[in-house]
Amino acid sequence: MSLVTPSRPSAAPWLGFVAMCVGMFMAILDVQVVATSLPAIQASLGIAPDQLSWLQTAYLIAEVIAIPLTGYLTRLLTGRWLFVIAIGVFSAASLGCAMSNSFETLVTWRVVQGFAGGTLIPSVFSAVFVLFPVRSQGLATTVAGLLAVLAPTVGPIVGGWITETFSWHWLFLINIVPGILAGIGAASFLPRDKPDPSARGALDWLSLLMMAAALASLEIGLKEAPSRGWLSPSVLGLLAASILMIVGFARRTLSSSQPVVDLTTLKDRTFLIGCVLSFVLGIGLFGSVYLMPVFLGFVRGHNALEIGTIMLVTGVAQLATAPVAVYLEQRVDARWLTAAGFVVFALGLGLSAFQTVSTDFTEMIVPQLLRGVAIMFCLLPPTRLALGALPLDRVPDASGLFNLMRNLGGAIGLALVDTVIYGRAAGHGQDIIAQLTAGNVDTATAIGIPVALFASRAPGPLDSATQAMVAPLVEKAALTLSINEAWALVAILTIAVVALLPFTPKPKAGAAAIAAH
């Protein structure tokens, strides 16, 4: 895409931009619609519960790899053809996901889908500054921003309705027709620029491979640790390989004249703190969107539509708060708004750490409202904080790294959440059995055993028939306790990062207006 903005607005740039926004909307929506239907997909394909998060993690890791490539691919292909190819690959991968009949196949297509989707979102916000004159950029940013907020709002209910009305395969099939139309619109109306010949061979492929290998090793190591043990040779080997790849990637990137990711921006203390905030926010955002369906599906036994209906509360609160956040973000010190956002978000996460096997919609309203209200304050002010003090020529690369950190936090956060859930559940189950054996009435009541039935049993160890009867109740109670610990971990990380804010200087007025999505 040419870097020269047109002097007069016309219909063609807007039509092309709307087409790009449709693609971005589908890419953001995809994570949300799949989240509510994870239990349904798990039951259909027979996926082991502790492997289920790979359906989201694979998508996020692929996005992390794709985001820093967007600038290079734009120069190589032009913005027009990059979007057309990306939306085409995204649509084809969506068809592949829908046709998958095994866990491995579905994860593979999710990787392809995530890689294509990872280039769509930054392309849209770059197009704001490329396609429109300054006077029109505010409107274009607002349109893109509203769609970026709307997608996670409607995603849960849309995903649940589709799965229950048709099947989970349609979660992916719905991408195909909008994807084709968006590709045709972009090809027809976006500027017909020429590729930059100097871009060929300019990418440091070795650095990119090292980054991908580091992420893959870390994710697999974290996910295998609960079952194999943290000190097992395979887990230690994976974690060691990840560390080596990260060190190698950093050294090579810092010495490169054209790095895949410009890590030198991390020398700016405010930007570094902003990236840490973005990373931790990713843990909270994607962790909460994963934990709720796991609890509602496996403990409460809700279907996808019921899960989506319950999760709609967060999205509605986020959408309602967005105008307030935008208004305050331009008038109040970003540090105070950021602190308030993360404190309220942590409170919403922490309240979910007290769930019981009977917790449902009513008890989940307040935690969800708090998280929904806080999200925009965790997105917009930290963006201004991180990017506002940087020279304008460094903002595009820094913005990519800042947003990349959120997805990276999400991918690693999901692995940590799974480690807590499936690493702690067995121990909780053994403790519950021991308390039942000792005749603890409170424990029996908590997991759902009628008091009269429990009190009438003979004292001593549980016989095999009783163990078989209470096994499902014990399993759900143990899973609830481990899910609560995962909520608590995410809440602690979220509140802890607030301690970094006193070390950031007051942001300059009129900082760079970069979208937080």
Coordinates of C-alpha atoms in Angstrom, one line a residue:
M1 CA 0.0 0.0 0.0
S2 CA 1.3 3.4 -0.9
L3 CA 2.3 5.7 2.0
V4 CA 0.9 8.7 0.2
T5 CA -2.6 9.5 1.5
P6 CA -5.2 10.8 -1.0
S7 CA -6.0 14.5 -0.9
R8 CA -9.7 13.9 -1.5
P9 CA -11.7 11.1 0.0
S10 CA -13.7 8.9 -2.4
A11 CA -16.0 5.9 -2.2
A12 CA -13.3 3.4 -3.3
P13 CA -11.0 3.7 -0.2
W14 CA -14.0 3.4 2.1
L15 CA -15.4 0.4 0.3
G16 CA -11.9 -1.3 0.4
F17 CA -11.6 -0.4 4.1
V18 CA -15.0 -1.8 4.9
A19 CA -13.9 -5.0 3.2
M20 CA -10.8 -5.1 5.4
C21 CA -12.8 -4.5 8.5
V22 CA -15.0 -7.5 7.7
G23 CA -11.9 -9.7 7.5
M24 CA -10.6 -8.3 10.8
F25 CA -14.0 -8.8 12.5
M26 CA -14.1 -12.5 11.4
A27 CA -10.5 -13.0 12.8
I28 CA -11.3 -11.5 16.2
L29 CA -14.7 -13.2 16.3
D30 CA -13.1 -16.6 15.6
V31 CA -11.4 -16.8 19.0
Q32 CA -14.7 -15.9 20.8
V33 CA -17.1 -18.2 19.0
V34 CA -14.8 -21.2 19.5
A35 CA -14.3 -20.6 23.2
T36 CA -18.0 -21.2 24.2
S37 CA -18.1 -24.4 22.1
L38 CA -14.9 -26.0 23.4
P39 CA -16.8 -28.7 25.5
A40 CA -18.9 -29.5 22.4
I41 CA -15.8 -29.9 20.2
Q42 CA -14.1 -31.9 22.9
A43 CA -17.1 -34.4 23.1
S44 CA -17.4 -34.6 19.3
L45 CA -13.7 -35.4 18.6
G46 CA -12.9 -37.2 21.8
I47 CA -10.2 -34.7 22.8
A48 CA -8.5 -35.2 26.2
P49 CA -9.6 -32.3 28.5
D50 CA -6.0 -31.3 29.2
Q51 CA -5.3 -30.9 25.5
L52 CA -8.4 -28.8 24.7
S53 CA -6.7 -25.4 25.1
W54 CA -4.5 -26.2 22.1
L55 CA -7.4 -25.2 19.9
Q56 CA -6.9 -21.6 21.2
T57 CA -3.2 -21.7 21.9
A58 CA -2.3 -22.9 18.4
Y59 CA -4.3 -19.9 16.9
L60 CA -2.6 -17.4 19.3
I61 CA 0.9 -18.7 18.7
A62 CA 0.4 -18.5 14.9
E63 CA -0.9 -14.9 15.4
V64 CA 2.2 -14.0 17.4
I65 CA 4.5 -15.2 14.6
A66 CA 2.4 -13.5 11.9
I67 CA 2.1 -10.0 13.5
P68 CA 5.7 -9.0 13.1
L69 CA 5.7 -10.3 9.5
T70 CA 2.9 -7.9 8.5
G71 CA 5.1 -5.0 7.6
Y72 CA 7.5 -7.2 5.6
L73 CA 4.7 -8.9 3.8
T74 CA 3.0 -5.5 3.0
R75 CA 6.2 -4.3 1.4
L76 CA 6.7 -7.6 -0.5
L77 CA 3.1 -8.1 -1.7
T78 CA 1.5 -4.6 -1.2
G79 CA -1.3 -4.1 1.3
R80 CA -3.9 -4.9 -1.3
W81 CA -2.6 -8.4 -2.2
L82 CA -1.5 -9.2 1.4
F83 CA -5.1 -8.7 2.6
V84 CA -6.6 -10.7 -0.4
I85 CA -4.2 -13.6 0.1
A86 CA -4.6 -13.5 3.9
I87 CA -8.4 -13.5 3.9
G88 CA -8.3 -16.3 1.2
V89 CA -6.0 -18.4 3.4
F90 CA -8.1 -17.7 6.4
S91 CA -11.3 -18.8 4.6
A92 CA -9.6 -21.9 3.3
A93 CA -8.3 -22.8 6.7
S94 CA -11.8 -22.2 8.2
L95 CA -13.1 -24.8 5.7
G96 CA -10.3 -27.1 6.8
C97 CA -11.2 -26.7 10.4
A98 CA -14.9 -27.4 9.7
M99 CA -13.9 -30.6 7.8
S100 CA -11.5 -31.9 10.5
N101 CA -12.4 -35.2 12.0
S102 CA -9.5 -35.5 14.5
F103 CA -7.8 -33.3 17.1
E104 CA -4.5 -33.2 15.2
T105 CA -6.1 -32.1 12.0
L106 CA -8.1 -29.4 13.7
V107 CA -5.1 -28.0 15.5
T108 CA -3.1 -27.9 12.2
W109 CA -5.8 -25.9 10.5
R110 CA -6.1 -23.6 13.5
V111 CA -2.4 -22.8 13.1
V112 CA -2.9 -21.9 9.4
Q113 CA -6.0 -19.9 10.3
G114 CA -4.3 -18.0 13.1
F115 CA -1.3 -17.1 10.9
A116 CA -3.6 -15.7 8.3
G117 CA -5.7 -13.9 10.9
G118 CA -2.6 -12.4 12.5
T119 CA -1.9 -10.3 9.5
L120 CA -5.5 -9.1 9.1
I121 CA -5.8 -7.1 12.3
P122 CA -2.6 -4.9 12.0
S123 CA -3.3 -4.4 8.3
V124 CA -6.6 -2.8 9.0
F125 CA -5.2 -0.2 11.5
S126 CA -2.3 0.5 9.2
A127 CA -4.7 1.1 6.4
V128 CA -6.4 3.9 8.4
F129 CA -3.3 6.0 8.0
V130 CA -2.6 4.9 4.4
L131 CA -6.0 5.2 2.8
F132 CA -7.4 8.4 4.4
P133 CA -6.4 12.0 4.9
V134 CA -5.9 13.2 8.5
R135 CA -9.4 14.6 8.7
S136 CA -10.9 11.1 8.0
Q137 CA -8.6 9.0 10.1
G138 CA -10.6 9.5 13.3
L139 CA -13.8 8.2 11.7
A140 CA -12.0 5.2 10.2
T141 CA -10.3 4.4 13.5
T142 CA -13.7 4.6 15.2
V143 CA -15.3 2.2 12.7
A144 CA -12.5 -0.3 13.1
G145 CA -12.4 0.1 16.9
L146 CA -16.1 -0.5 17.2
L147 CA -16.0 -3.7 15.2
A148 CA -13.0 -4.8 17.2
V149 CA -15.0 -4.4 20.4
L150 CA -18.2 -5.7 19.0
A151 CA -16.7 -9.0 18.0
P152 CA -15.9 -10.3 21.5
T153 CA -19.2 -8.9 22.7
V154 CA -21.4 -10.9 20.3
G155 CA -19.0 -13.8 19.9
P156 CA -20.0 -16.0 22.9
I157 CA -23.8 -15.9 22.2
V158 CA -23.2 -16.3 18.4
G159 CA -20.9 -19.2 18.9
G160 CA -23.3 -21.0 21.3
W161 CA -26.3 -20.5 19.1
I162 CA -24.5 -21.8 16.0
T163 CA -23.3 -24.9 17.8
E164 CA -26.6 -25.8 19.3
T165 CA -28.7 -24.9 16.2
F166 CA -26.4 -26.5 13.7
S167 CA -23.1 -28.0 14.8
W168 CA -19.6 -26.8 15.9
H169 CA -18.4 -27.2 12.3
W170 CA -20.5 -24.1 11.4
L171 CA -18.3 -22.0 13.7
F172 CA -15.8 -22.1 10.9
L173 CA -18.1 -22.4 7.9
I174 CA -19.6 -19.0 8.6
N175 CA -16.2 -17.4 7.8
I176 CA -16.2 -18.6 4.2
V177 CA -18.8 -16.4 2.5
P178 CA -17.8 -13.1 4.3
G179 CA -14.2 -14.0 3.6
I180 CA -14.7 -14.4 -0.1
L181 CA -16.8 -11.1 -0.3
A182 CA -14.1 -9.3 1.7
G183 CA -11.4 -10.6 -0.6
I184 CA -13.3 -9.5 -3.7
G185 CA -14.0 -6.1 -2.2
A186 CA -10.4 -5.5 -1.2
A187 CA -9.1 -6.6 -4.6
S188 CA -11.6 -4.3 -6.3
F189 CA -11.3 -1.1 -4.3
L190 CA -7.9 -1.0 -2.5
P191 CA -5.0 1.0 -4.2
R192 CA -3.2 -1.0 -6.9
D193 CA 0.3 -0.3 -5.7
K194 CA 3.6 -2.0 -6.7
P195 CA 5.6 -4.3 -4.5
D196 CA 8.9 -3.1 -3.0
P197 CA 11.6 -5.1 -4.8
S198 CA 14.1 -4.3 -2.0
A199 CA 11.9 -6.3 0.4
R200 CA 12.9 -9.6 -1.2
G201 CA 15.4 -11.5 1.0
A202 CA 15.2 -8.8 3.7
L203 CA 13.6 -11.0 6.3
D204 CA 15.7 -12.8 8.9
W205 CA 14.1 -16.2 8.5
L206 CA 16.4 -17.8 11.1
S207 CA 15.2 -15.4 13.8
L208 CA 11.6 -16.2 12.9
L209 CA 12.2 -19.9 13.1
M210 CA 14.0 -19.5 16.5
M211 CA 11.0 -17.5 17.8
A212 CA 8.6 -20.2 16.6
A213 CA 10.7 -23.0 18.1
A214 CA 11.0 -21.1 21.4
L215 CA 7.2 -20.7 21.7
A216 CA 6.4 -24.2 20.6
S217 CA 9.0 -25.7 23.1
L218 CA 7.7 -23.6 26.0
E219 CA 4.0 -24.4 25.3
I220 CA 4.6 -28.1 25.0
G221 CA 6.8 -28.2 28.0
L222 CA 4.2 -26.3 30.2
K223 CA 1.4 -28.6 29.0
E224 CA 3.4 -31.8 29.5
A225 CA 4.6 -30.9 33.0
P226 CA 1.5 -31.9 34.9
S227 CA 1.4 -35.4 33.5
R228 CA 5.1 -36.1 33.1
G229 CA 6.4 -34.1 36.0
W230 CA 8.4 -30.8 36.1
L231 CA 11.7 -32.6 36.6
S232 CA 11.2 -35.3 33.9
P233 CA 13.9 -35.3 31.2
S234 CA 11.4 -34.4 28.4
V235 CA 9.9 -31.4 30.2
L236 CA 13.3 -30.1 31.3
G237 CA 14.6 -30.6 27.8
L238 CA 11.8 -28.7 26.2
L239 CA 12.1 -25.8 28.7
A240 CA 15.9 -25.7 28.2
A241 CA 15.4 -25.6 24.4
S242 CA 13.0 -22.8 24.8
I243 CA 15.4 -20.7 26.9
L244 CA 18.2 -21.4 24.4
M245 CA 16.0 -20.4 21.4
I246 CA 14.8 -17.2 23.2
V247 CA 18.4 -16.2 24.0
G248 CA 19.5 -16.9 20.4
F249 CA 16.6 -15.0 19.0
A250 CA 17.3 -12.0 21.2
R251 CA 21.0 -11.9 20.4
R252 CA 20.4 -12.3 16.6
T253 CA 17.6 -9.8 16.6
L254 CA 19.4 -7.1 18.5
S255 CA 22.4 -7.3 16.1
S256 CA 20.3 -7.3 12.9
S257 CA 19.8 -4.2 10.7
Q258 CA 16.3 -5.4 9.8
P259 CA 15.0 -7.4 12.8
V260 CA 11.8 -9.4 12.7
V261 CA 10.9 -7.7 16.0
D262 CA 12.5 -4.4 17.0
L263 CA 13.6 -5.3 20.6
T264 CA 15.6 -2.1 21.0
T265 CA 12.3 -0.3 21.8
L266 CA 12.3 -2.3 25.1
K267 CA 15.2 -0.1 26.2
D268 CA 12.6 2.6 26.8
R269 CA 11.4 1.9 30.4
T270 CA 7.9 3.2 29.9
F271 CA 7.4 1.1 26.8
L272 CA 8.9 -2.0 28.5
I273 CA 6.4 -1.6 31.4
G274 CA 3.6 -1.1 28.8
C275 CA 4.6 -4.4 27.2
V276 CA 4.6 -6.2 30.6
L277 CA 1.1 -4.8 31.2
S278 CA 0.0 -6.0 27.7
F279 CA 1.5 -9.5 28.4
V280 CA -0.3 -9.8 31.7
L281 CA -3.6 -8.5 30.3
G282 CA -3.3 -11.3 27.6
I283 CA -3.1 -13.8 30.4
G284 CA -6.2 -12.4 32.0
L285 CA -8.2 -11.9 28.9
F286 CA -7.6 -15.3 27.2
G287 CA -7.4 -17.1 30.5
S288 CA -10.9 -15.9 31.6
V289 CA -12.4 -16.7 28.2
Y290 CA -11.0 -20.2 28.5
L291 CA -11.8 -20.9 32.2
M292 CA -15.5 -20.0 32.0
P293 CA -16.4 -22.6 29.3
V294 CA -14.3 -25.3 31.0
F295 CA -16.2 -24.7 34.3
L296 CA -19.7 -24.2 32.8
G297 CA -19.3 -27.2 30.4
F298 CA -17.5 -29.8 32.5
V299 CA -18.7 -28.9 36.0
R300 CA -22.2 -27.4 35.4
G301 CA -22.9 -29.4 32.2
H302 CA -24.2 -26.5 30.2
N303 CA -24.4 -26.6 26.4
A304 CA -22.7 -24.1 24.1
L305 CA -25.7 -21.8 23.9
E306 CA -26.1 -21.6 27.6
I307 CA -22.4 -21.0 28.0
G308 CA -22.6 -18.2 25.4
T309 CA -25.6 -16.6 27.1
I310 CA -23.8 -16.5 30.5
M311 CA -20.6 -15.1 29.0
L312 CA -22.5 -12.4 27.2
V313 CA -22.4 -10.3 30.4
T314 CA -18.7 -9.5 30.0
G315 CA -19.1 -8.4 26.4
V316 CA -22.1 -6.2 27.0
A317 CA -20.3 -4.5 29.9
Q318 CA -17.2 -4.0 27.8
L319 CA -19.2 -2.5 24.9
A320 CA -21.2 -0.2 27.2
T321 CA -18.0 1.1 28.9
A322 CA -16.0 1.7 25.7
P323 CA -17.3 5.3 25.1
V324 CA -16.5 6.2 28.7
A325 CA -13.0 4.8 28.5
V326 CA -12.3 6.7 25.3
Y327 CA -13.6 9.9 26.9
L328 CA -11.6 9.5 30.1
E329 CA -8.5 8.2 28.3
Q330 CA -8.0 11.6 26.6
R331 CA -8.5 13.6 29.8
V332 CA -7.1 11.7 32.7
D333 CA -3.5 10.6 33.5
A334 CA -3.1 7.2 31.8
R335 CA -1.2 5.8 34.8
W336 CA -4.3 6.3 37.1
L337 CA -6.7 4.9 34.5
T338 CA -4.4 1.9 34.0
A339 CA -4.1 1.3 37.7
A340 CA -7.9 1.5 38.1
G341 CA -8.4 -0.9 35.2
F342 CA -6.0 -3.6 36.4
V343 CA -7.2 -3.4 40.0
V344 CA -10.9 -3.8 38.9
F345 CA -10.0 -6.5 36.4
A346 CA -8.0 -8.4 39.1
L347 CA -11.0 -8.1 41.5
G348 CA -13.3 -9.6 38.8
L349 CA -10.8 -12.4 38.3
G350 CA -10.4 -13.0 42.0
L351 CA -14.1 -13.2 42.8
S352 CA -14.3 -16.1 40.4
A353 CA -11.8 -18.0 42.5
F354 CA -14.5 -18.8 45.1
Q355 CA -16.8 -20.9 42.8
T356 CA -18.5 -24.0 44.1
V357 CA -20.0 -26.9 42.1
S358 CA -23.3 -25.1 42.2
T359 CA -22.1 -21.7 41.0
D360 CA -24.0 -20.5 38.0
F361 CA -25.3 -17.4 36.1
T362 CA -26.4 -15.4 39.1
E363 CA -23.1 -15.8 41.0
M364 CA -21.1 -15.0 37.9
I365 CA -22.8 -11.7 37.1
V366 CA -20.7 -9.4 39.3
P367 CA -17.3 -10.9 38.4
Q368 CA -18.2 -10.6 34.8
L369 CA -19.4 -7.1 35.1
L370 CA -16.2 -6.0 36.8
R371 CA -14.0 -7.7 34.1
G372 CA -16.1 -6.2 31.3
V373 CA -16.0 -2.7 32.8
A374 CA -12.2 -2.9 33.3
I375 CA -11.1 -4.3 30.0
M376 CA -11.2 -1.0 28.0
F377 CA -9.2 0.7 30.8
C378 CA -6.7 -2.1 30.6
L379 CA -6.4 -1.6 26.8
L380 CA -6.5 2.1 25.9
P381 CA -4.5 3.9 28.7
P382 CA -1.6 1.4 28.6
T383 CA -1.4 1.8 24.8
R384 CA -1.0 5.6 25.3
L385 CA 1.4 5.0 28.1
A386 CA 3.6 2.6 26.1
L387 CA 3.6 4.4 22.8
G388 CA 3.1 8.0 23.6
A389 CA 6.7 8.9 24.5
L390 CA 8.3 7.2 21.5
P391 CA 9.4 9.0 18.4
L392 CA 6.7 8.8 15.7
D393 CA 9.0 6.8 13.3
R394 CA 9.3 4.1 15.9
V395 CA 5.6 3.8 16.8
P396 CA 4.6 1.4 14.0
D397 CA 7.1 -1.3 15.0
A398 CA 6.6 -0.6 18.7
S399 CA 2.8 -1.0 18.2
G400 CA 3.3 -4.4 16.6
L401 CA 5.5 -5.6 19.5
F402 CA 3.1 -4.1 22.1
N403 CA 0.1 -6.0 20.6
L404 CA 2.1 -9.1 20.0
M405 CA 2.8 -9.2 23.8
R406 CA -0.9 -9.5 24.5
N407 CA -1.3 -12.5 22.3
L408 CA 1.9 -14.0 23.7
G409 CA 0.6 -13.6 27.2
G410 CA -2.6 -15.3 26.2
A411 CA -0.8 -18.3 24.7
I412 CA 1.5 -18.7 27.7
G413 CA -1.4 -18.0 30.1
L414 CA -3.5 -20.8 28.7
A415 CA -0.6 -23.2 29.2
L416 CA -0.2 -22.0 32.8
V417 CA -3.9 -22.3 33.4
D418 CA -4.0 -25.9 32.1
T419 CA -0.9 -26.7 34.3
V420 CA -2.8 -25.5 37.4
I421 CA -6.1 -27.2 36.5
Y422 CA -4.8 -30.6 35.5
G423 CA -1.8 -30.6 37.7
R424 CA -3.8 -29.9 40.9
A425 CA -7.1 -31.7 40.2
A426 CA -5.9 -35.2 41.1
G427 CA -4.5 -34.1 44.5
H428 CA -7.8 -32.3 45.3
G429 CA -9.7 -35.5 44.4
Q430 CA -7.6 -37.5 46.8
D431 CA -8.1 -34.9 49.6
I432 CA -11.9 -35.0 49.1
I433 CA -11.9 -38.8 49.3
A434 CA -9.9 -38.7 52.5
Q435 CA -12.3 -36.2 54.0
L436 CA -15.3 -38.3 53.0
T437 CA -13.6 -41.4 54.5
A438 CA -13.2 -39.5 57.7
G439 CA -16.9 -38.7 57.8
N440 CA -16.7 -35.0 57.0
V441 CA -20.3 -34.0 56.5
D442 CA -19.4 -30.5 55.3
T443 CA -17.3 -32.0 52.5
A444 CA -20.1 -34.3 51.5
T445 CA -22.6 -31.4 51.4
A446 CA -20.2 -29.3 49.4
I447 CA -19.8 -31.8 46.6
G448 CA -23.6 -32.6 46.5
I449 CA -24.0 -35.8 48.5
P450 CA -27.3 -35.7 50.5
V451 CA -26.6 -35.4 54.2
A452 CA -29.1 -38.1 55.2
L453 CA -27.5 -40.6 52.7
F454 CA -24.0 -39.8 53.8
A455 CA -24.8 -40.0 57.5
S456 CA -26.5 -43.4 57.1
R457 CA -23.4 -45.1 55.7
A458 CA -21.2 -47.4 57.8
P459 CA -18.1 -45.7 59.3
G460 CA -14.7 -46.5 57.8
P461 CA -13.2 -46.5 54.3
L462 CA -15.6 -46.1 51.3
D463 CA -16.5 -49.4 49.7
S464 CA -16.2 -49.8 45.9
A465 CA -19.9 -49.2 45.2
T466 CA -19.9 -46.0 47.2
Q467 CA -16.7 -44.8 45.5
A468 CA -18.2 -45.5 42.1
M469 CA -21.3 -43.5 43.1
V470 CA -19.5 -40.5 44.4
A471 CA -16.7 -40.5 41.7
P472 CA -18.4 -38.0 39.3
L473 CA -19.2 -35.7 42.3
V474 CA -15.6 -35.9 43.5
E475 CA -14.3 -35.3 40.0
K476 CA -16.4 -32.1 39.5
A477 CA -15.5 -30.8 43.0
A478 CA -11.8 -31.4 42.4
L479 CA -12.0 -29.7 39.0
T480 CA -13.8 -26.8 40.6
L481 CA -11.1 -26.3 43.2
S482 CA -8.3 -26.5 40.6
I483 CA -10.2 -24.0 38.4
N484 CA -10.5 -21.7 41.4
E485 CA -6.7 -21.9 41.9
A486 CA -6.2 -21.0 38.2
W487 CA -8.5 -17.9 38.6
A488 CA -6.5 -16.9 41.7
L489 CA -3.2 -17.2 39.9
V490 CA -4.4 -15.0 37.1
A491 CA -5.8 -12.5 39.6
I492 CA -2.5 -12.3 41.5
L493 CA -0.5 -11.7 38.3
T494 CA -2.9 -9.0 37.3
I495 CA -2.8 -7.1 40.6
A496 CA 1.0 -7.6 40.9
V497 CA 1.7 -5.7 37.7
V498 CA 0.1 -2.6 39.1
A499 CA 3.3 -2.2 41.2
L500 CA 5.2 -1.2 38.0
L501 CA 3.1 1.9 37.4
P502 CA 4.9 4.2 39.9
F503 CA 8.1 3.7 37.8
T504 CA 6.5 5.2 34.7
P505 CA 6.7 9.0 34.0
K506 CA 3.6 11.0 33.4
P507 CA 2.6 10.5 29.7
K508 CA 2.8 13.5 27.3
A509 CA -0.4 15.1 26.3
G510 CA -1.5 14.2 22.8
A511 CA 0.4 10.9 22.6
A512 CA 0.2 8.8 19.5
A513 CA -3.3 7.7 18.7
I514 CA -2.7 4.0 18.1
A515 CA -5.5 1.5 18.2
A516 CA -5.2 -1.0 21.0
H517 CA -6.5 -4.0 19.0

